[in-house]
Amino acid sequence: MAYPVTLIAGDGIGPEVAAAAQRAVDATGVKIEWHPVELSAAVMAKVGTELPENVLESIRRDKVALKGPVTTPIAGGFKSVNVSLRKKLDLFANVRPVKRLPGLKTRYMDLPIDMVIFRENTEDLYSGLEHEVVKDVAQSLKIITRYASIRIANYAFEYAKANHRHKVTAVHKANIMKLSDGLFLRCCREVAAQHPEVTYEEMIVDNASMQLVMRPETFDVLLLPNLYGDIVSDLAAGLVGGLGIVPGANMGEEIAVFEAVHGSAPDIAGRGLANPTALIASSVMMLRHLREVEAAERLQAAIERVYAEGKTLTGDVGGTASTEQFTDAVIAALA
Ligand code: NAI
């Protein structure tokens, strides 16, 4: 039986890294029936909406998607397709494992960095509720609900328990946003109290940023509202070698969309320079989700072997290989 998976190549470096991930997954021998759908800045302009119905239909039918990045116009234009997708499909948990890769030279290469970020994915300042109160005065509404906060906290604690993680750190700014972040924090405390076997701590987001840079090895599971989760994910990626390597998953009750943390990287798009590790590693998460655990472990081991050898790496992590050459090396390492 082949697993149906919607494939969204996206735009910018998306098509390059999506092709690489598709090849790597196929090379594991797991049978996937890929259903490619188009989603890009160009498609949005053509159809007049950020999220065409056929894309939603395909993901709802397949229940699993692998997605490349999609460009969002800055300070105007269409809404973020990523935010719309997560909201429309109720993909409430954004899960991002941040781990050091063997052999990869980074500023922090001597530290055992291994954390998982849980970012609430449907509300906060990403609710898209903005308006101009009067000329030159703009307002964005930050929405925090008990429902969404309890849901992401439950997800993070359940994950911690199932994966033998020992500590959850809730990150907030409840000293200033006493109502909204205060509610998020109260929900985290409530869920933490139901899981006494997992250590629970709280950290204000500015301090958390400093601690992540100074002592990244002390973090285990991070639990954050949407905006802080977005920012801290990129910061954490920087600790282990950059955006080219950190994978991610957007999880709903039934639907899962796997995508890297990085964006469409217009500065390097179309030149064969992009590092596909992040999306290939997102595919590893997808294979686990499909319960193809052996194939997932083989693919992860192949990525790690290529990094440990250090001969066929892309430019962002100090090598000279192209996207394709790196992917070929991973596929060769699978054997
Ligand atoms: P970005 O993540 O695209 O790029 C930031 C920096 O990291 C750039 O220097 C880029 O070259 C580098 N980089 C990113 N991925 C890389 C890879 N795989 N290999 C090598 N280098 C890589 O962030 P930026 O420039 O802020 O955003 C560009 C566009 O992407 C924006 O329109 C943004 O809205 C969109 N975006 C989309 C996301 C998604 O579809 N999930 C997520 C984040 C941003």
mmCIF file of C-alpha atoms and ligand atoms in Angstrom:
data_model
loop_
_atom_site.group_PDB
_atom_site.id
_atom_site.type_symbol
_atom_site.label_atom_id
_atom_site.label_comp_id
_atom_site.label_asym_id
_atom_site.label_seq_id
_atom_site.Cartn_x
_atom_site.Cartn_y
_atom_site.Cartn_z
ATOM 1 C CA MET A 1 0.000 0.000 0.000
ATOM 2 C CA ALA A 2 1.251 3.481 -0.821
ATOM 3 C CA TYR A 3 0.707 6.340 1.633
ATOM 4 C CA PRO A 4 -1.028 9.333 0.035
ATOM 5 C CA VAL A 5 0.931 12.534 0.766
ATOM 6 C CA THR A 6 0.228 16.038 -0.551
ATOM 7 C CA LEU A 7 3.449 17.620 -1.797
ATOM 8 C CA ILE A 8 3.653 21.413 -1.738
ATOM 9 C CA ALA A 9 6.917 22.493 -3.332
ATOM 10 C CA GLY A 10 6.284 26.172 -2.521
ATOM 11 C CA ASP A 11 8.442 28.895 -4.064
ATOM 12 C CA GLY A 12 11.942 30.394 -3.707
ATOM 13 C CA ILE A 13 14.198 27.494 -2.665
ATOM 14 C CA GLY A 14 11.046 25.411 -2.026
ATOM 15 C CA PRO A 15 11.040 23.430 -5.302
ATOM 16 C CA GLU A 16 14.750 22.606 -4.903
ATOM 17 C CA VAL A 17 14.500 21.321 -1.318
ATOM 18 C CA ALA A 18 11.130 19.613 -1.918
ATOM 19 C CA ALA A 19 12.554 17.660 -4.879
ATOM 20 C CA ALA A 20 15.479 16.627 -2.674
ATOM 21 C CA ALA A 21 13.214 15.479 0.171
ATOM 22 C CA GLN A 22 10.947 13.592 -2.213
ATOM 23 C CA ARG A 23 13.952 11.762 -3.684
ATOM 24 C CA ALA A 24 15.333 10.916 -0.254
ATOM 25 C CA VAL A 25 11.982 9.547 0.971
ATOM 26 C CA ASP A 26 11.501 7.480 -2.185
ATOM 27 C CA ALA A 27 15.016 6.090 -1.754
ATOM 28 C CA THR A 28 14.048 4.608 1.641
ATOM 29 C CA GLY A 29 11.740 2.238 -0.239
ATOM 30 C CA VAL A 30 8.610 3.429 1.584
ATOM 31 C CA LYS A 31 5.866 3.706 -1.023
ATOM 32 C CA ILE A 32 4.378 7.176 -1.173
ATOM 33 C CA GLU A 33 1.692 8.294 -3.598
ATOM 34 C CA TRP A 34 2.722 11.944 -3.986
ATOM 35 C CA HIS A 35 -0.016 14.436 -4.818
ATOM 36 C CA PRO A 36 1.713 17.646 -5.904
ATOM 37 C CA VAL A 37 -0.243 20.902 -5.535
ATOM 38 C CA GLU A 38 0.918 24.377 -6.400
ATOM 39 C CA LEU A 39 1.194 27.040 -3.755
ATOM 40 C CA SER A 40 3.373 30.081 -4.340
ATOM 41 C CA ALA A 41 3.317 33.852 -4.472
ATOM 42 C CA ALA A 42 2.626 33.547 -8.238
ATOM 43 C CA VAL A 43 -0.344 31.175 -7.760
ATOM 44 C CA MET A 44 -1.824 33.461 -5.104
ATOM 45 C CA ALA A 45 -1.652 36.401 -7.473
ATOM 46 C CA LYS A 46 -3.295 34.309 -10.231
ATOM 47 C CA VAL A 47 -6.190 32.837 -8.220
ATOM 48 C CA GLY A 48 -6.713 35.905 -6.023
ATOM 49 C CA THR A 49 -6.532 34.141 -2.647
ATOM 50 C CA GLU A 50 -3.620 33.132 -0.462
ATOM 51 C CA LEU A 51 -4.919 29.600 -0.065
ATOM 52 C CA PRO A 52 -6.613 27.946 -3.060
ATOM 53 C CA GLU A 53 -9.350 25.430 -2.184
ATOM 54 C CA ASN A 54 -7.680 22.555 -4.100
ATOM 55 C CA VAL A 55 -4.693 22.744 -1.743
ATOM 56 C CA LEU A 56 -6.894 22.442 1.334
ATOM 57 C CA GLU A 57 -8.918 19.652 -0.274
ATOM 58 C CA SER A 58 -5.818 17.631 -1.085
ATOM 59 C CA ILE A 59 -4.376 17.945 2.449
ATOM 60 C CA ARG A 60 -7.748 17.157 4.060
ATOM 61 C CA ARG A 61 -8.016 14.039 1.902
ATOM 62 C CA ASP A 62 -4.441 12.805 2.382
ATOM 63 C CA LYS A 63 -4.182 13.915 6.039
ATOM 64 C CA VAL A 64 -0.410 14.276 5.558
ATOM 65 C CA ALA A 65 1.552 16.892 3.614
ATOM 66 C CA LEU A 66 5.204 17.709 3.004
ATOM 67 C CA LYS A 67 5.610 21.412 2.362
ATOM 68 C CA GLY A 68 8.342 23.693 1.076
ATOM 69 C CA PRO A 69 8.378 27.366 2.086
ATOM 70 C CA VAL A 70 6.102 29.977 0.524
ATOM 71 C CA THR A 71 6.949 33.671 0.262
ATOM 72 C CA THR A 72 4.748 36.160 2.110
ATOM 73 C CA PRO A 73 4.679 39.750 0.893
ATOM 74 C CA ILE A 74 6.049 42.128 3.527
ATOM 75 C CA ALA A 75 4.053 45.128 4.863
ATOM 76 C CA GLY A 76 1.067 44.598 2.568
ATOM 77 C CA GLY A 77 -0.331 42.185 -0.028
ATOM 78 C CA PHE A 78 -1.716 38.715 0.631
ATOM 79 C CA LYS A 79 -1.964 37.264 4.124
ATOM 80 C CA SER A 80 0.619 34.643 5.043
ATOM 81 C CA VAL A 81 -0.328 31.375 3.394
ATOM 82 C CA ASN A 82 1.424 29.564 6.236
ATOM 83 C CA VAL A 83 -0.650 31.228 8.926
ATOM 84 C CA SER A 84 -3.869 30.616 6.926
ATOM 85 C CA LEU A 85 -2.995 26.965 6.359
ATOM 86 C CA ARG A 86 -2.293 26.358 10.034
ATOM 87 C CA LYS A 87 -5.515 28.074 11.079
ATOM 88 C CA LYS A 88 -7.811 26.570 8.433
ATOM 89 C CA LEU A 89 -6.561 23.031 9.100
ATOM 90 C CA ASP A 90 -6.360 23.635 12.859
ATOM 91 C CA LEU A 91 -2.699 22.600 12.971
ATOM 92 C CA PHE A 92 -2.376 23.760 16.553
ATOM 93 C CA ALA A 93 1.071 22.459 17.464
ATOM 94 C CA ASN A 94 4.268 23.491 15.748
ATOM 95 C CA VAL A 95 6.975 21.028 16.769
ATOM 96 C CA ARG A 96 10.628 21.798 16.067
ATOM 97 C CA PRO A 97 13.418 19.525 17.281
ATOM 98 C CA VAL A 98 16.724 21.378 17.481
ATOM 99 C CA LYS A 99 19.678 19.060 17.733
ATOM 100 C CA ARG A 100 23.378 19.218 17.032
ATOM 101 C CA LEU A 101 24.458 17.159 14.030
ATOM 102 C CA PRO A 102 27.590 15.008 14.388
ATOM 103 C CA GLY A 103 30.720 16.573 12.953
ATOM 104 C CA LEU A 104 29.086 19.878 12.029
ATOM 105 C CA LYS A 105 31.344 22.767 12.958
ATOM 106 C CA THR A 106 29.403 25.465 14.810
ATOM 107 C CA ARG A 107 30.239 27.930 17.568
ATOM 108 C CA TYR A 108 28.536 25.564 20.005
ATOM 109 C CA MET A 109 29.889 22.281 18.701
ATOM 110 C CA ASP A 110 31.149 21.150 22.107
ATOM 111 C CA LEU A 111 27.738 21.438 23.759
ATOM 112 C CA PRO A 112 25.107 18.658 23.718
ATOM 113 C CA ILE A 113 22.277 20.793 22.330
ATOM 114 C CA ASP A 114 19.079 18.786 22.051
ATOM 115 C CA MET A 115 15.781 20.597 22.593
ATOM 116 C CA VAL A 116 12.270 20.465 21.177
ATOM 117 C CA ILE A 117 10.270 23.643 20.656
ATOM 118 C CA PHE A 118 6.468 23.577 20.962
ATOM 119 C CA ARG A 119 4.992 26.720 19.443
ATOM 120 C CA GLU A 120 1.253 27.434 19.665
ATOM 121 C CA ASN A 121 0.290 27.731 16.031
ATOM 122 C CA THR A 122 -3.164 29.287 15.667
ATOM 123 C CA GLU A 123 -3.510 32.523 17.637
ATOM 124 C CA ASP A 124 -1.541 35.221 19.510
ATOM 125 C CA LEU A 125 -0.451 38.144 17.324
ATOM 126 C CA TYR A 126 -0.877 35.906 14.264
ATOM 127 C CA SER A 127 -4.641 36.213 14.459
ATOM 128 C CA GLY A 128 -4.395 38.748 11.635
ATOM 129 C CA LEU A 129 -6.620 41.213 13.492
ATOM 130 C CA GLU A 130 -5.068 44.538 12.600
ATOM 131 C CA HIS A 131 -6.449 47.941 11.829
ATOM 132 C CA GLU A 132 -5.544 51.578 11.585
ATOM 133 C CA VAL A 133 -7.247 53.274 14.516
ATOM 134 C CA VAL A 134 -6.681 56.718 13.036
ATOM 135 C CA LYS A 135 -4.063 57.825 10.537
ATOM 136 C CA ASP A 136 -0.571 56.893 11.772
ATOM 137 C CA VAL A 137 -1.874 54.770 14.642
ATOM 138 C CA ALA A 138 -2.070 51.018 13.963
ATOM 139 C CA GLN A 139 -3.279 48.249 16.223
ATOM 140 C CA SER A 140 -2.681 44.471 16.160
ATOM 141 C CA LEU A 141 -4.683 42.292 18.496
ATOM 142 C CA LYS A 142 -2.987 39.577 20.494
ATOM 143 C CA ILE A 143 -5.480 36.795 21.153
ATOM 144 C CA ILE A 144 -4.714 34.163 23.776
ATOM 145 C CA THR A 145 -7.376 31.625 24.721
ATOM 146 C CA ARG A 146 -7.555 29.019 27.443
ATOM 147 C CA TYR A 147 -8.583 26.436 24.825
ATOM 148 C CA ALA A 148 -5.486 26.863 22.634
ATOM 149 C CA SER A 149 -3.079 27.306 25.541
ATOM 150 C CA ILE A 150 -4.233 24.153 27.342
ATOM 151 C CA ARG A 151 -4.102 22.240 24.054
ATOM 152 C CA ILE A 152 -0.483 23.140 23.236
ATOM 153 C CA ALA A 153 0.612 22.644 26.857
ATOM 154 C CA ASN A 154 -0.981 19.188 26.926
ATOM 155 C CA TYR A 155 0.722 18.324 23.660
ATOM 156 C CA ALA A 156 4.152 19.404 24.942
ATOM 157 C CA PHE A 157 3.838 17.537 28.259
ATOM 158 C CA GLU A 158 2.497 14.383 26.600
ATOM 159 C CA TYR A 159 5.417 14.517 24.168
ATOM 160 C CA ALA A 160 7.882 15.055 27.022
ATOM 161 C CA LYS A 161 6.543 11.999 28.824
ATOM 162 C CA ALA A 162 6.428 9.768 25.748
ATOM 163 C CA ASN A 163 9.958 10.737 24.689
ATOM 164 C CA HIS A 164 11.672 10.586 28.077
ATOM 165 C CA ARG A 165 12.287 14.306 28.256
ATOM 166 C CA HIS A 166 12.638 15.615 31.787
ATOM 167 C CA LYS A 167 11.929 19.343 31.721
ATOM 168 C CA VAL A 168 9.437 21.762 30.142
ATOM 169 C CA THR A 169 10.210 25.494 30.109
ATOM 170 C CA ALA A 170 7.244 27.799 29.477
ATOM 171 C CA VAL A 171 8.369 31.067 27.870
ATOM 172 C CA HIS A 172 6.287 34.230 28.333
ATOM 173 C CA LYS A 173 6.148 37.968 28.950
ATOM 174 C CA ALA A 174 3.472 37.861 31.635
ATOM 175 C CA ASN A 175 5.230 40.518 33.681
ATOM 176 C CA ILE A 176 4.049 43.019 31.054
ATOM 177 C CA MET A 177 1.133 41.286 29.291
ATOM 178 C CA LYS A 178 -0.448 40.166 32.521
ATOM 179 C CA LEU A 179 -3.770 39.179 30.992
ATOM 180 C CA SER A 180 -2.815 37.483 27.712
ATOM 181 C CA ASP A 181 0.536 35.912 28.610
ATOM 182 C CA GLY A 182 -0.775 35.555 32.154
ATOM 183 C CA LEU A 183 -3.553 33.308 30.849
ATOM 184 C CA PHE A 184 -1.062 31.295 28.774
ATOM 185 C CA LEU A 185 1.096 30.803 31.846
ATOM 186 C CA ARG A 186 -1.799 29.800 34.110
ATOM 187 C CA CYS A 187 -2.774 27.151 31.553
ATOM 188 C CA CYS A 188 0.818 25.849 31.431
ATOM 189 C CA ARG A 189 0.871 25.640 35.250
ATOM 190 C CA GLU A 190 -2.431 23.786 35.279
ATOM 191 C CA VAL A 191 -1.171 21.175 32.807
ATOM 192 C CA ALA A 192 2.226 20.978 34.558
ATOM 193 C CA ALA A 193 0.448 20.121 37.823
ATOM 194 C CA GLN A 194 -1.043 17.067 36.103
ATOM 195 C CA HIS A 195 2.456 15.874 35.144
ATOM 196 C CA PRO A 196 4.511 16.011 38.337
ATOM 197 C CA GLU A 197 7.078 13.608 36.876
ATOM 198 C CA VAL A 198 8.178 16.311 34.391
ATOM 199 C CA THR A 199 10.091 19.274 35.836
ATOM 200 C CA TYR A 200 8.375 22.541 35.002
ATOM 201 C CA GLU A 201 9.975 25.987 34.891
ATOM 202 C CA GLU A 202 9.033 29.408 33.568
ATOM 203 C CA MET A 203 11.201 32.004 31.897
ATOM 204 C CA ILE A 204 10.532 35.518 30.626
ATOM 205 C CA VAL A 205 11.209 35.599 26.888
ATOM 206 C CA ASP A 206 14.043 38.151 26.985
ATOM 207 C CA ASN A 207 15.897 36.171 29.645
ATOM 208 C CA ALA A 208 15.126 32.935 27.768
ATOM 209 C CA SER A 209 16.810 34.395 24.670
ATOM 210 C CA MET A 210 19.940 35.183 26.655
ATOM 211 C CA GLN A 211 19.955 31.804 28.414
ATOM 212 C CA LEU A 212 19.565 30.042 25.060
ATOM 213 C CA VAL A 213 22.678 31.770 23.766
ATOM 214 C CA MET A 214 24.675 31.326 27.004
ATOM 215 C CA ARG A 215 23.540 27.854 28.117
ATOM 216 C CA PRO A 216 21.666 26.155 25.279
ATOM 217 C CA GLU A 217 22.465 22.702 26.649
ATOM 218 C CA THR A 218 20.267 23.314 29.706
ATOM 219 C CA PHE A 219 17.044 23.445 27.667
ATOM 220 C CA ASP A 220 14.935 20.384 26.981
ATOM 221 C CA VAL A 221 11.319 21.115 25.926
ATOM 222 C CA LEU A 222 10.268 24.725 25.289
ATOM 223 C CA LEU A 223 6.616 25.720 25.344
ATOM 224 C CA LEU A 224 5.736 29.070 23.797
ATOM 225 C CA PRO A 225 2.911 31.166 22.389
ATOM 226 C CA ASN A 226 3.022 31.771 18.646
ATOM 227 C CA LEU A 227 5.214 34.886 18.242
ATOM 228 C CA TYR A 228 7.892 33.963 20.785
ATOM 229 C CA GLY A 229 7.910 30.449 19.331
ATOM 230 C CA ASP A 230 8.547 31.838 15.862
ATOM 231 C CA ILE A 231 11.451 34.023 16.970
ATOM 232 C CA VAL A 232 13.014 31.532 19.375
ATOM 233 C CA SER A 233 12.909 28.809 16.685
ATOM 234 C CA ASP A 234 15.221 30.814 14.431
ATOM 235 C CA LEU A 235 17.452 31.694 17.374
ATOM 236 C CA ALA A 236 17.696 28.015 18.319
ATOM 237 C CA ALA A 237 18.406 27.070 14.698
ATOM 238 C CA GLY A 238 21.366 29.449 14.822
ATOM 239 C CA LEU A 239 22.810 27.464 17.724
ATOM 240 C CA VAL A 240 23.092 24.237 15.757
ATOM 241 C CA GLY A 241 24.220 25.449 12.340
ATOM 242 C CA GLY A 242 21.406 27.568 10.946
ATOM 243 C CA LEU A 243 18.054 27.383 9.241
ATOM 244 C CA GLY A 244 19.311 24.899 6.667
ATOM 245 C CA ILE A 245 19.129 22.037 9.119
ATOM 246 C CA VAL A 246 16.180 22.427 11.512
ATOM 247 C CA PRO A 247 13.020 20.432 10.663
ATOM 248 C CA GLY A 248 9.457 20.925 11.804
ATOM 249 C CA ALA A 249 5.917 19.624 11.899
ATOM 250 C CA ASN A 250 2.544 21.338 12.134
ATOM 251 C CA MET A 251 0.304 18.915 13.971
ATOM 252 C CA GLY A 252 -3.485 18.868 14.202
ATOM 253 C CA GLU A 253 -5.822 16.279 15.680
ATOM 254 C CA GLU A 254 -5.921 14.366 12.371
ATOM 255 C CA ILE A 255 -3.807 16.292 9.875
ATOM 256 C CA ALA A 256 -0.048 16.827 9.869
ATOM 257 C CA VAL A 257 1.961 19.155 7.623
ATOM 258 C CA PHE A 258 5.722 18.707 7.725
ATOM 259 C CA GLU A 259 7.903 21.683 6.838
ATOM 260 C CA ALA A 260 11.277 23.170 7.716
ATOM 261 C CA VAL A 261 11.634 26.216 9.969
ATOM 262 C CA HIS A 262 13.233 28.249 7.169
ATOM 263 C CA GLY A 263 11.530 30.449 4.611
ATOM 264 C CA SER A 264 11.845 30.743 0.836
ATOM 265 C CA ALA A 265 15.379 32.249 1.007
ATOM 266 C CA PRO A 266 15.042 34.481 -2.076
ATOM 267 C CA ASP A 267 18.726 35.415 -1.780
ATOM 268 C CA ILE A 268 19.834 31.932 -2.863
ATOM 269 C CA ALA A 269 16.769 30.611 -4.748
ATOM 270 C CA GLY A 270 17.168 28.816 -8.077
ATOM 271 C CA ARG A 271 20.950 28.397 -7.798
ATOM 272 C CA GLY A 272 21.247 24.889 -6.376
ATOM 273 C CA LEU A 273 22.765 26.275 -3.168
ATOM 274 C CA ALA A 274 19.985 25.535 -0.683
ATOM 275 C CA ASN A 275 20.590 23.047 2.079
ATOM 276 C CA PRO A 276 17.814 20.429 1.887
ATOM 277 C CA THR A 277 18.678 18.893 5.288
ATOM 278 C CA ALA A 278 15.847 20.701 7.078
ATOM 279 C CA LEU A 279 13.173 19.395 4.728
ATOM 280 C CA ILE A 280 14.710 15.924 4.487
ATOM 281 C CA ALA A 281 14.756 15.847 8.315
ATOM 282 C CA SER A 282 11.110 17.017 8.267
ATOM 283 C CA SER A 283 10.474 13.963 6.059
ATOM 284 C CA VAL A 284 12.055 11.824 8.773
ATOM 285 C CA MET A 285 9.413 13.216 11.136
ATOM 286 C CA MET A 286 6.782 12.438 8.500
ATOM 287 C CA LEU A 287 7.967 8.825 8.165
ATOM 288 C CA ARG A 288 7.752 8.408 11.944
ATOM 289 C CA HIS A 289 4.225 9.847 11.848
ATOM 290 C CA LEU A 290 3.356 7.269 9.168
ATOM 291 C CA ARG A 291 4.779 4.645 11.566
ATOM 292 C CA GLU A 292 7.593 3.833 9.134
ATOM 293 C CA VAL A 293 9.994 4.008 12.042
ATOM 294 C CA GLU A 294 12.726 1.818 10.573
ATOM 295 C CA ALA A 295 12.849 3.903 7.359
ATOM 296 C CA ALA A 296 12.816 7.113 9.425
ATOM 297 C CA GLU A 297 15.769 5.921 11.467
ATOM 298 C CA ARG A 298 17.683 4.851 8.360
ATOM 299 C CA LEU A 299 17.145 8.240 6.718
ATOM 300 C CA GLN A 300 18.170 10.105 9.880
ATOM 301 C CA ALA A 301 21.278 7.919 10.160
ATOM 302 C CA ALA A 302 22.104 8.652 6.499
ATOM 303 C CA ILE A 303 21.892 12.419 7.111
ATOM 304 C CA GLU A 304 24.108 12.065 10.182
ATOM 305 C CA ARG A 305 26.626 9.947 8.296
ATOM 306 C CA VAL A 306 26.996 12.612 5.586
ATOM 307 C CA TYR A 307 27.527 15.293 8.257
ATOM 308 C CA ALA A 308 29.971 13.137 10.215
ATOM 309 C CA GLU A 309 32.014 12.617 7.029
ATOM 310 C CA GLY A 310 31.763 16.330 6.290
ATOM 311 C CA LYS A 311 32.772 15.940 2.633
ATOM 312 C CA THR A 312 29.531 16.754 0.833
ATOM 313 C CA LEU A 313 27.958 19.654 2.699
ATOM 314 C CA THR A 314 26.244 22.748 1.307
ATOM 315 C CA GLY A 315 27.667 26.274 1.555
ATOM 316 C CA ASP A 316 25.601 27.413 4.563
ATOM 317 C CA VAL A 317 27.300 24.779 6.737
ATOM 318 C CA GLY A 318 30.798 25.295 5.368
ATOM 319 C CA GLY A 319 30.847 22.992 2.344
ATOM 320 C CA THR A 320 30.799 23.457 -1.402
ATOM 321 C CA ALA A 321 28.248 20.832 -2.474
ATOM 322 C CA SER A 322 25.072 21.667 -4.368
ATOM 323 C CA THR A 323 21.575 20.751 -3.171
ATOM 324 C CA GLU A 324 21.639 17.760 -5.499
ATOM 325 C CA GLN A 325 25.113 16.587 -4.556
ATOM 326 C CA PHE A 326 24.201 16.637 -0.867
ATOM 327 C CA THR A 327 20.994 14.717 -1.599
ATOM 328 C CA ASP A 328 22.908 12.146 -3.670
ATOM 329 C CA ALA A 329 25.290 11.671 -0.722
ATOM 330 C CA VAL A 330 22.382 11.091 1.686
ATOM 331 C CA ILE A 331 20.829 8.577 -0.711
ATOM 332 C CA ALA A 332 24.165 6.804 -1.122
ATOM 333 C CA ALA A 333 24.541 6.701 2.675
ATOM 334 C CA LEU A 334 21.115 5.041 2.929
ATOM 335 C CA ALA A 335 22.526 1.998 1.237
HETATM 336 P P1 NAI B 1 14.532 32.653 5.266
HETATM 337 O O1 NAI B 1 14.413 31.547 6.256
HETATM 338 O O2 NAI B 1 13.957 32.429 3.935
HETATM 339 O O3 NAI B 1 16.086 33.032 5.084
HETATM 340 C C1 NAI B 1 16.904 33.553 6.134
HETATM 341 C C2 NAI B 1 18.381 33.313 5.812
HETATM 342 O O4 NAI B 1 18.668 31.912 5.943
HETATM 343 C C3 NAI B 1 18.749 33.679 4.371
HETATM 344 O O5 NAI B 1 20.053 34.192 4.364
HETATM 345 C C4 NAI B 1 18.717 32.348 3.629
HETATM 346 O O6 NAI B 1 19.570 32.285 2.517
HETATM 347 C C5 NAI B 1 19.144 31.367 4.726
HETATM 348 N N1 NAI B 1 18.512 30.054 4.528
HETATM 349 C C6 NAI B 1 17.225 29.732 4.802
HETATM 350 N N2 NAI B 1 16.989 28.466 4.464
HETATM 351 C C7 NAI B 1 18.135 27.967 3.966
HETATM 352 C C8 NAI B 1 18.514 26.693 3.432
HETATM 353 N N3 NAI B 1 17.650 25.663 3.365
HETATM 354 N N4 NAI B 1 19.773 26.534 2.988
HETATM 355 C C9 NAI B 1 20.658 27.536 3.067
HETATM 356 N N5 NAI B 1 20.364 28.766 3.565
HETATM 357 C C10 NAI B 1 19.107 28.974 4.003
HETATM 358 O O7 NAI B 1 13.884 33.925 5.975
HETATM 359 P P2 NAI B 1 13.466 35.354 5.361
HETATM 360 O O8 NAI B 1 14.490 35.836 4.402
HETATM 361 O O9 NAI B 1 13.166 36.141 6.558
HETATM 362 O O10 NAI B 1 12.107 35.071 4.609
HETATM 363 C C11 NAI B 1 11.968 34.915 3.196
HETATM 364 C C12 NAI B 1 10.515 34.638 2.865
HETATM 365 O O11 NAI B 1 10.131 33.359 3.384
HETATM 366 C C13 NAI B 1 9.509 35.645 3.437
HETATM 367 O O12 NAI B 1 8.550 35.926 2.444
HETATM 368 C C14 NAI B 1 8.870 34.908 4.592
HETATM 369 O O13 NAI B 1 7.561 35.352 4.848
HETATM 370 C C15 NAI B 1 8.874 33.484 4.058
HETATM 371 N N6 NAI B 1 8.831 32.465 5.115
HETATM 372 C C16 NAI B 1 8.097 31.346 4.846
HETATM 373 C C17 NAI B 1 8.055 30.318 5.757
HETATM 374 C C18 NAI B 1 7.263 29.100 5.415
HETATM 375 O O14 NAI B 1 6.794 28.951 4.294
HETATM 376 N N7 NAI B 1 7.062 28.189 6.350
HETATM 377 C C19 NAI B 1 8.771 30.398 7.040
HETATM 378 C C20 NAI B 1 9.562 31.590 7.195
HETATM 379 C C21 NAI B 1 9.569 32.590 6.254
#
